[in-house]
Coordinates of C-alpha atoms in Angstrom, one line a residue:
Chain A
M1 CA -14.5 14.2 6.8
T2 CA -12.7 11.0 6.1
N3 CA -13.1 7.8 8.1
K4 CA -10.3 6.3 10.0
T5 CA -9.9 2.6 10.5
P6 CA -9.1 1.3 14.1
L7 CA -5.5 0.7 12.8
Y8 CA -5.0 4.4 11.9
D9 CA -2.6 5.0 14.8
E10 CA -0.6 1.9 13.9
H11 CA -0.1 3.2 10.4
I12 CA 1.1 6.6 11.8
K13 CA 3.5 4.8 14.2
L14 CA 4.9 2.8 11.2
G15 CA 5.5 6.0 9.3
A16 CA 2.9 5.4 6.6
K17 CA 2.1 8.1 4.1
M18 CA -1.7 8.5 4.3
V19 CA -4.1 9.3 1.5
E20 CA -7.9 9.5 1.1
F21 CA -9.4 6.5 -0.6
G22 CA -13.1 5.9 -1.0
G23 CA -13.8 8.2 1.9
W24 CA -11.1 6.6 4.1
D25 CA -7.8 7.8 5.4
M26 CA -5.6 4.9 4.3
P27 CA -1.8 4.2 4.1
I28 CA -0.6 4.4 0.5
Q29 CA 2.8 3.2 1.5
Y30 CA 5.0 2.6 4.5
S31 CA 8.5 2.3 3.0
S32 CA 8.3 1.9 -0.7
I33 CA 5.6 0.6 -3.0
L34 CA 8.1 -1.5 -5.0
K35 CA 9.6 -3.1 -1.8
E36 CA 6.2 -3.8 -0.3
H37 CA 5.1 -5.4 -3.6
E38 CA 8.2 -7.5 -3.9
N39 CA 8.1 -8.6 -0.3
T40 CA 4.5 -9.7 -0.7
R41 CA 5.4 -11.9 -3.6
K42 CA 8.4 -13.3 -1.9
N43 CA 7.6 -13.4 1.8
V44 CA 4.4 -12.0 3.5
G45 CA 2.7 -8.7 3.6
I46 CA 0.2 -7.4 6.1
F47 CA -2.6 -5.1 4.9
D48 CA -5.2 -3.1 6.7
V49 CA -8.4 -3.6 4.7
S50 CA -10.8 -2.5 7.4
H51 CA -12.2 0.1 5.0
M52 CA -14.1 -2.7 3.3
G53 CA -17.6 -3.3 4.5
Q54 CA -19.3 -6.3 6.0
V55 CA -22.9 -7.0 5.8
F56 CA -24.5 -10.1 7.3
V57 CA -27.7 -11.5 5.7
S58 CA -29.9 -13.9 7.6
G59 CA -33.5 -14.9 7.9
K60 CA -35.9 -17.3 6.1
D61 CA -35.6 -15.5 2.8
A62 CA -31.8 -14.9 2.9
L63 CA -31.2 -17.2 -0.1
N64 CA -34.1 -15.8 -2.2
F65 CA -32.9 -12.3 -1.5
L66 CA -29.4 -13.0 -2.6
Q67 CA -30.6 -14.9 -5.6
K68 CA -32.3 -11.7 -6.7
I69 CA -29.3 -9.4 -6.3
V70 CA -26.4 -11.4 -7.8
P71 CA -26.1 -13.4 -11.1
Q72 CA -24.4 -16.2 -9.2
D73 CA -26.4 -19.3 -8.2
V74 CA -26.4 -18.8 -4.4
K75 CA -28.3 -22.1 -3.8
K76 CA -25.2 -23.9 -5.0
F77 CA -22.9 -22.2 -2.5
S78 CA -21.7 -24.6 0.1
E79 CA -21.1 -23.8 3.7
N80 CA -17.8 -22.0 4.6
H81 CA -17.1 -21.3 0.9
A82 CA -16.3 -17.9 -0.6
H83 CA -17.8 -16.8 -3.9
Y84 CA -16.8 -13.9 -6.1
C85 CA -20.1 -12.2 -7.1
Q86 CA -21.3 -9.0 -8.7
L87 CA -24.2 -6.7 -7.8
P88 CA -25.8 -5.7 -11.0
N89 CA -28.4 -2.9 -11.4
L90 CA -31.6 -3.5 -13.5
E91 CA -29.7 -2.8 -16.7
G92 CA -26.9 -5.3 -15.9
G93 CA -24.3 -2.7 -15.0
L94 CA -22.2 -3.2 -11.9
I95 CA -23.2 -1.4 -8.7
D96 CA -20.3 -3.3 -7.0
D97 CA -18.4 -6.5 -7.0
L98 CA -18.5 -8.6 -3.9
I99 CA -17.3 -11.6 -2.0
I100 CA -20.1 -13.6 -0.4
Y101 CA -19.2 -16.1 2.3
K102 CA -21.8 -18.7 3.2
L103 CA -21.6 -19.2 6.9
K104 CA -23.5 -21.7 9.0
E105 CA -26.7 -19.7 9.5
K106 CA -26.1 -16.6 7.5
Y107 CA -24.2 -15.1 4.6
L108 CA -21.5 -12.5 4.9
I109 CA -21.1 -10.0 2.1
I110 CA -17.8 -8.1 1.7
V111 CA -18.4 -4.8 -0.1
N112 CA -16.0 -2.2 -1.4
A113 CA -15.2 0.8 0.8
S114 CA -16.4 3.4 -1.6
R115 CA -19.7 1.5 -2.3
Q116 CA -20.8 0.8 1.3
E117 CA -23.7 3.2 1.4
V118 CA -24.8 2.7 -2.2
D119 CA -24.7 -1.1 -1.7
Y120 CA -26.6 -1.0 1.6
D121 CA -29.3 1.2 0.2
W122 CA -29.6 -1.2 -2.8
F123 CA -29.8 -4.2 -0.4
L124 CA -32.6 -2.4 1.6
E125 CA -34.5 -1.6 -1.5
N126 CA -34.3 -5.1 -2.8
A127 CA -35.1 -6.7 0.5
K128 CA -38.6 -5.4 0.4
G129 CA -41.1 -8.3 0.5
F130 CA -38.4 -10.7 1.8
D131 CA -38.2 -12.0 5.3
V132 CA -34.6 -11.1 5.6
K133 CA -32.4 -9.5 8.2
L134 CA -29.5 -7.2 7.1
E135 CA -26.8 -6.3 9.6
N136 CA -24.3 -3.7 8.4
K137 CA -21.3 -4.4 10.7
S138 CA -18.9 -2.3 8.7
N139 CA -18.3 0.1 11.6
E140 CA -17.8 -2.7 14.1
L141 CA -15.5 -5.0 12.2
S142 CA -12.0 -4.7 11.0
M143 CA -10.2 -6.7 8.4
I144 CA -6.5 -7.6 8.3
A145 CA -5.0 -9.4 5.3
L146 CA -1.9 -11.5 5.3
Q147 CA -0.8 -12.2 1.8
G148 CA 2.2 -14.0 0.3
P149 CA 3.9 -17.4 0.2
K150 CA 4.8 -17.3 3.9
A151 CA 1.4 -16.2 5.2
Y152 CA 0.4 -19.8 6.1
K153 CA 3.7 -20.2 8.1
L154 CA 3.0 -17.1 10.1
L155 CA -0.5 -18.2 10.9
A156 CA 0.9 -21.5 12.1
L157 CA 3.3 -19.7 14.3
C158 CA 0.3 -17.8 15.7
G159 CA -1.2 -21.1 16.9
I160 CA -3.3 -22.0 13.9
E161 CA -1.6 -25.0 12.5
E162 CA -1.6 -25.7 8.8
D163 CA -4.2 -28.5 9.0
L164 CA -6.5 -26.2 10.8
Q165 CA -6.2 -23.4 8.4
P166 CA -9.1 -22.8 6.0
E167 CA -8.6 -24.1 2.4
F168 CA -8.5 -21.9 -0.6
F169 CA -11.6 -19.7 -0.9
T170 CA -13.1 -20.9 2.3
I171 CA -13.7 -19.3 5.7
S172 CA -13.6 -20.6 9.2
K173 CA -14.1 -19.5 12.8
A174 CA -10.9 -19.5 14.7
K175 CA -9.2 -18.5 17.9
L176 CA -6.3 -16.1 17.2
F177 CA -4.4 -15.0 20.3
D178 CA -7.4 -16.2 22.3
L179 CA -9.7 -13.9 20.3
D180 CA -12.7 -15.0 18.2
V181 CA -12.1 -14.2 14.6
L182 CA -13.1 -15.3 11.2
I183 CA -10.3 -16.3 8.9
A184 CA -10.8 -16.6 5.1
R185 CA -8.3 -17.9 2.6
T186 CA -9.0 -15.1 0.2
G187 CA -7.2 -11.9 -0.9
Y188 CA -6.6 -9.4 -3.6
T189 CA -3.0 -10.0 -4.6
G190 CA -2.9 -13.3 -6.5
E191 CA -0.9 -14.8 -3.7
D192 CA -1.9 -17.4 -1.2
G193 CA -3.0 -15.8 2.0
F194 CA -5.7 -14.9 4.5
E195 CA -8.2 -12.2 5.4
I196 CA -8.9 -12.0 9.1
I197 CA -12.2 -10.5 10.2
L198 CA -12.3 -9.3 13.8
E199 CA -13.8 -6.8 16.2
N200 CA -12.5 -3.3 15.9
S201 CA -11.2 -3.3 19.5
S202 CA -9.0 -6.3 18.8
A203 CA -7.5 -5.0 15.6
P204 CA -4.5 -3.0 16.9
F205 CA -3.5 -5.9 19.2
V206 CA -3.7 -8.5 16.5
W207 CA -1.9 -6.2 14.0
Q208 CA 0.9 -5.7 16.4
K209 CA 1.2 -9.4 17.3
L210 CA 1.2 -10.4 13.6
I211 CA 4.0 -7.9 12.8
E212 CA 6.0 -9.0 15.9
L213 CA 5.7 -12.7 15.1
G214 CA 6.0 -12.1 11.4
K215 CA 9.5 -10.8 11.8
D216 CA 10.7 -14.4 11.3
F217 CA 9.1 -14.4 7.9
E218 CA 10.3 -10.9 6.9
I219 CA 6.8 -9.4 7.2
M220 CA 6.2 -5.9 5.9
P221 CA 3.1 -3.7 6.2
V222 CA 1.8 -3.0 2.7
G223 CA -0.2 0.1 1.7
L224 CA -2.7 0.7 -1.0
G225 CA 0.0 1.5 -3.6
A226 CA 1.4 -2.0 -3.6
R227 CA -2.1 -3.5 -3.1
D228 CA -3.0 -1.9 -6.5
T229 CA 0.1 -3.1 -8.3
L230 CA -0.4 -6.6 -6.8
R231 CA -4.0 -6.8 -7.8
L232 CA -3.3 -5.5 -11.3
E233 CA -0.6 -8.1 -11.9
A234 CA -3.3 -10.7 -11.0
A235 CA -5.7 -8.8 -13.3
L236 CA -8.3 -8.4 -10.5
C237 CA -10.7 -5.6 -11.2
L238 CA -10.8 -2.4 -9.1
Y239 CA -14.3 -1.1 -8.7
G240 CA -14.7 2.5 -9.9
S241 CA -11.6 2.2 -12.2
D242 CA -12.1 -1.0 -14.2
I243 CA -15.8 -1.6 -13.6
D244 CA -18.8 0.6 -12.9
E245 CA -22.5 0.9 -13.4
K246 CA -22.2 1.0 -17.1
T247 CA -20.3 -2.2 -17.5
T248 CA -21.9 -5.7 -17.3
P249 CA -20.1 -8.7 -15.9
L250 CA -19.5 -10.1 -19.4
E251 CA -18.2 -6.8 -20.6
A252 CA -15.8 -6.7 -17.6
D253 CA -14.6 -10.2 -18.8
L254 CA -16.1 -11.7 -15.7
G255 CA -18.2 -14.1 -17.7
W256 CA -16.5 -17.1 -16.0
S257 CA -18.2 -16.2 -12.8
V258 CA -21.7 -16.0 -14.3
P259 CA -23.6 -19.3 -14.5
K260 CA -25.6 -19.9 -17.6
D261 CA -28.2 -22.2 -16.0
K262 CA -29.4 -20.2 -13.0
V263 CA -33.2 -20.5 -13.1
E264 CA -34.1 -17.8 -10.7
D265 CA -34.6 -14.3 -11.9
Y266 CA -32.1 -11.6 -10.8
N267 CA -31.5 -7.9 -11.4
G268 CA -30.1 -7.3 -14.9
K269 CA -30.6 -10.9 -15.9
E270 CA -32.0 -10.2 -19.3
L271 CA -28.9 -8.5 -20.7
I272 CA -26.4 -10.4 -18.7
M273 CA -27.8 -13.8 -19.9
A274 CA -28.2 -12.6 -23.5
Q275 CA -24.5 -11.6 -23.5
K276 CA -23.5 -14.8 -21.7
L277 CA -25.3 -16.9 -24.3
G278 CA -24.0 -14.8 -27.2
K279 CA -27.5 -13.5 -28.1
A280 CA -26.7 -9.9 -27.4
P281 CA -23.4 -8.3 -28.5
L282 CA -21.0 -6.9 -26.0
R283 CA -20.9 -3.1 -26.3
K284 CA -17.3 -3.1 -25.0
K285 CA -14.9 -5.3 -23.2
L286 CA -12.1 -5.2 -20.7
F287 CA -8.7 -6.3 -22.0
A288 CA -5.3 -6.6 -20.5
F289 CA -2.4 -4.9 -22.3
E290 CA 1.3 -4.7 -22.1
M291 CA 3.2 -1.6 -23.3
Q292 CA 5.7 -2.3 -26.0
D293 CA 7.1 1.3 -25.7
R294 CA 8.7 2.4 -22.5
I295 CA 5.9 4.4 -21.0
I296 CA 3.2 3.9 -18.4
A297 CA -0.3 4.4 -19.7
R298 CA -2.6 5.3 -16.7
H299 CA -6.3 5.4 -15.9
G300 CA -8.0 7.6 -18.4
A301 CA -5.5 7.4 -21.3
E302 CA -7.1 7.0 -24.7
V303 CA -6.8 3.7 -26.6
Y304 CA -6.5 3.6 -30.4
I305 CA -7.0 0.6 -32.7
D306 CA -6.2 1.0 -36.4
G307 CA -6.1 4.8 -35.8
I308 CA -9.5 4.9 -34.3
S309 CA -10.0 6.2 -30.8
S310 CA -11.9 3.3 -29.4
G311 CA -11.3 2.9 -25.7
V312 CA -9.8 4.0 -22.5
V313 CA -7.2 2.7 -20.0
T314 CA -9.0 1.8 -16.8
S315 CA -5.9 0.7 -14.8
G316 CA -2.3 1.1 -15.7
S317 CA 1.0 0.9 -13.8
I318 CA 4.4 -0.7 -13.7
S319 CA 4.5 -4.5 -13.0
P320 CA 7.3 -4.8 -10.5
T321 CA 7.3 -8.6 -11.0
L322 CA 7.7 -8.5 -14.8
G323 CA 9.6 -5.2 -15.1
K324 CA 7.1 -4.2 -17.7
N325 CA 4.3 -1.6 -17.9
I326 CA 0.9 -3.2 -17.9
G327 CA -2.7 -2.3 -17.6
L328 CA -6.4 -2.9 -18.3
C329 CA -8.4 -1.1 -20.9
L330 CA -12.0 -1.0 -21.9
I331 CA -12.5 -1.1 -25.6
S332 CA -15.8 0.0 -27.2
F333 CA -16.9 -1.9 -30.2
D334 CA -19.3 0.6 -31.7
K335 CA -16.6 2.6 -33.5
L336 CA -14.7 -0.4 -34.9
S337 CA -15.3 -2.4 -38.0
E338 CA -17.2 -5.6 -37.6
N339 CA -14.1 -7.6 -38.5
L340 CA -12.1 -5.9 -35.7
A341 CA -14.9 -6.3 -33.2
T342 CA -15.3 -9.9 -34.0
S343 CA -11.5 -10.5 -33.7
L344 CA -11.5 -8.7 -30.3
N345 CA -14.4 -10.9 -29.2
T346 CA -12.5 -14.1 -30.1
K347 CA -10.0 -14.7 -27.4
E348 CA -7.4 -16.4 -29.6
K349 CA -7.5 -13.6 -32.1
S350 CA -7.5 -10.8 -29.6
I351 CA -4.3 -11.9 -27.8
G352 CA -1.3 -10.3 -29.4
M353 CA -3.3 -7.6 -31.2
D354 CA -1.6 -4.3 -31.5
I355 CA -3.1 -1.2 -30.0
Q356 CA -1.9 2.3 -29.4
I357 CA -2.3 4.4 -26.3
M358 CA -2.1 8.2 -26.1
V359 CA 0.1 9.4 -23.3
R360 CA 0.9 13.1 -23.0
N361 CA -0.3 13.7 -26.6
K362 CA 1.8 11.0 -28.1
L363 CA 0.8 7.5 -29.3
Y364 CA 2.7 4.6 -27.9
N365 CA 2.5 0.9 -28.9
A366 CA 0.9 -1.8 -26.7
K367 CA -0.3 -5.3 -27.2
I368 CA -3.3 -7.1 -25.9
V369 CA -2.2 -10.0 -23.7
K370 CA -3.9 -12.8 -21.7
K371 CA -4.9 -12.4 -18.1
P372 CA -3.5 -12.6 -15.5
F373 CA -0.2 -10.9 -16.1
V374 CA 1.4 -12.9 -13.3
E375 CA 0.1 -16.4 -12.5
K376 CA -1.8 -16.7 -9.3
K377 CA -0.3 -18.8 -6.6
Y378 CA -3.4 -19.9 -4.7
K379 CA -3.1 -23.1 -2.7
K380 CA -6.0 -25.2 -4.0
Chain B
M1 CA 16.3 11.1 2.7
T2 CA 19.2 12.1 5.0
Q3 CA 21.7 13.5 2.5
T4 CA 22.5 17.1 2.8
P5 CA 22.4 19.2 -0.3
P6 CA 25.6 20.8 -1.7
E7 CA 26.4 24.4 -1.0
G8 CA 24.8 26.9 -3.2
I9 CA 21.6 25.0 -4.0
L10 CA 18.6 27.0 -4.9
C11 CA 15.1 25.5 -4.9
S12 CA 11.9 26.5 -6.6
K13 CA 8.4 26.3 -5.0
S14 CA 7.6 23.7 -7.6
H15 CA 10.3 21.5 -6.1
E16 CA 13.2 21.6 -8.4
W17 CA 16.7 22.5 -7.4
M18 CA 19.4 24.2 -9.4
L19 CA 23.1 24.5 -8.9
E20 CA 25.7 26.5 -10.8
E21 CA 28.6 24.5 -12.0
G22 CA 31.0 26.6 -14.0
D23 CA 29.1 28.0 -16.9
L24 CA 26.3 25.5 -16.6
V25 CA 23.3 25.0 -14.4
K26 CA 22.5 21.6 -13.1
I27 CA 18.9 20.8 -12.4
G28 CA 17.2 18.1 -10.3
L29 CA 14.3 17.4 -8.0
T30 CA 14.3 18.3 -4.4
D31 CA 14.4 15.7 -1.6
Y32 CA 10.9 16.7 -0.6
A33 CA 9.5 16.1 -4.1
V34 CA 11.2 12.7 -4.3
E35 CA 9.9 11.8 -0.9
Q36 CA 6.4 12.7 -2.0
L37 CA 6.6 10.8 -5.3
G38 CA 7.9 7.6 -3.8
D39 CA 9.6 5.0 -6.1
I40 CA 10.5 6.6 -9.4
V41 CA 10.3 4.1 -12.2
F42 CA 10.6 6.2 -15.4
V43 CA 12.1 9.5 -16.3
E44 CA 11.3 11.2 -19.6
L45 CA 14.0 13.8 -20.3
P46 CA 14.1 16.4 -23.1
E47 CA 16.4 16.4 -26.1
V48 CA 19.8 18.0 -25.9
G49 CA 19.5 21.4 -27.6
A50 CA 15.9 22.0 -26.5
E51 CA 15.2 25.4 -25.0
F52 CA 12.8 26.1 -22.2
S53 CA 11.7 29.2 -20.4
K54 CA 11.5 29.4 -16.6
G55 CA 8.3 27.6 -15.4
E56 CA 8.0 25.5 -18.6
V57 CA 7.6 21.7 -18.3
F58 CA 10.9 20.0 -19.4
A59 CA 10.5 16.5 -18.1
T60 CA 8.1 14.0 -16.8
I61 CA 8.8 11.7 -13.9
E62 CA 6.8 8.6 -13.3
S63 CA 6.6 7.1 -9.9
V64 CA 4.5 4.0 -9.3
K65 CA 1.7 6.2 -8.2
A66 CA 1.6 8.9 -10.8
A67 CA 3.2 10.9 -13.5
S68 CA 4.5 14.3 -12.5
E69 CA 5.6 17.2 -14.7
I70 CA 8.8 18.9 -13.8
Y71 CA 9.3 22.6 -14.4
M72 CA 12.3 24.7 -15.3
P73 CA 13.6 26.7 -12.3
V74 CA 15.4 29.0 -14.7
S75 CA 15.3 29.5 -18.5
G76 CA 18.0 27.8 -20.5
K77 CA 19.1 25.5 -23.3
V78 CA 19.7 21.8 -22.5
V79 CA 23.3 20.8 -23.1
E80 CA 23.3 17.5 -21.3
V81 CA 20.7 15.1 -19.9
N82 CA 21.4 12.4 -17.3
E83 CA 21.3 9.3 -19.5
E84 CA 22.0 7.0 -16.6
L85 CA 18.4 7.6 -15.5
I86 CA 17.0 5.8 -18.5
N87 CA 18.0 2.5 -17.2
A88 CA 18.3 3.5 -13.5
P89 CA 15.5 5.9 -12.6
E90 CA 15.9 4.8 -9.0
L91 CA 19.0 7.0 -8.8
V92 CA 16.7 9.9 -8.3
N93 CA 15.4 8.3 -5.1
E94 CA 18.8 7.1 -4.0
D95 CA 20.9 10.2 -4.6
V96 CA 18.7 13.2 -5.1
W97 CA 21.5 15.9 -5.0
G98 CA 24.1 13.8 -6.8
K99 CA 23.6 11.0 -9.3
G100 CA 19.9 11.8 -9.5
W101 CA 20.4 15.1 -11.4
L102 CA 18.2 15.5 -14.5
I103 CA 19.6 18.0 -16.9
K104 CA 22.4 20.6 -17.4
V105 CA 21.5 23.9 -19.1
E106 CA 23.1 27.0 -20.4
S107 CA 21.3 30.0 -19.1
N108 CA 21.7 33.7 -20.0
S109 CA 19.2 35.1 -17.6
L110 CA 20.4 33.6 -14.3
Q111 CA 20.4 36.8 -12.4
E112 CA 16.8 37.6 -12.9
D113 CA 15.6 34.0 -13.0
T114 CA 17.1 33.1 -9.7
L115 CA 15.0 35.8 -8.0
G116 CA 12.3 34.1 -6.2
L117 CA 14.2 30.8 -5.8
L118 CA 14.8 29.8 -2.2
E119 CA 17.9 28.7 -0.4
Y120 CA 17.6 25.2 0.9
E121 CA 16.8 26.2 4.6
D122 CA 14.1 28.6 3.4
Y123 CA 12.7 26.0 1.1
Q124 CA 12.6 23.4 3.9
E125 CA 10.6 25.9 5.9
E126 CA 8.3 26.5 3.0
V127 CA 7.4 22.8 2.6
S128 CA 7.4 21.8 6.2

């Protein structure tokens, strides 16, 4: 049985093609992935992201509990700010990646759809001994994302003027069409935009109103297909494809998000910190690549360096913005010469390196490139 | 997709169409297949001169979502491929029965190979 979001009927009305994703029946596209992608970059797209989970954390030990489960230094989080975090297991591998919002008296964790249960079990297990209250509101709350350069104009037209809109990577309470909602200036496209968290019962009404008022800004509903190409251009990881329980934050090239001076102990700290400080070698690393030959290398395709099978494509698609074929790949260092491994581990040396990727039993040329593929247009 | 297919089109259950044109057989993808695939971004076609049996993979079509293998509805030798698709793969989406054709083949076994292929109306029923 797949779950349906409260917006399921809206998707059907809009003629969406539905697919199963992470246990949810979700729209993959409404009209065309390419059009939805381009329109999000140019105007504004509206996305149903209600499949994502929301867990509130409160209580005396909320901070200590969070300090234990993420590598990020939660005591440094300021109120109303969003933080990109990971949920490592005891070996430093990623159970999930998260956004944590620090609200006035509690924290709000956004978890991936497919990881809701695993994460929540992990939270419960780790909450033992802490005076902490966990509220899984995933089945009560919906999430609608507005992404694109005109998202802020649409929100202003809905009565939330520009100077009242949350700043980049912050969250605020707001009244939207007289309803109490949370609005965060976050997203998964590399564009400026918002994620609106609201009661399930309000979701269809708000969705319809946003589409109606969004006509002035050429709004289009966007499915998971374009969400994937948009996030890939921004080189944002997709849990289950690019990262998993066998990959540490450093190996996933998320080292920028891991502080090196966090005093508190946390799950997986030993390996994560050793890798962060260069005291333990990375076993593998996530790289961005651009195809030189005209072919799309997709998830699962084998990567060759110097004729040695040494990795796998974790995400691969066309970049509608660049008109090129791009992707992310995880390269293992154990089969490569020390020289090659060192070069790959040195950013300046790795960029531009030639790799080959096997597609339908033929090797094609690709190059390692810097991330992101398309510059992010956040309003900071 | 609202275009109507030309007279005489036969469709396979693996969603290819074929149309006899003089001595040659033109092959493409059905409207249903194209609808399912979504935006087509790359078409990998065989070499002219290559020979394939009925049911063999002769091309790969990449949509944004996935790569799909395309099967021969009849046996034959490739005499022409639609080179326009190299730079304009979207023609398959835009004109599935016309400019979106894939290859033309010479076939010596049409009579037996077309057994089991469906007329468009029957095909539509099959996929609906």
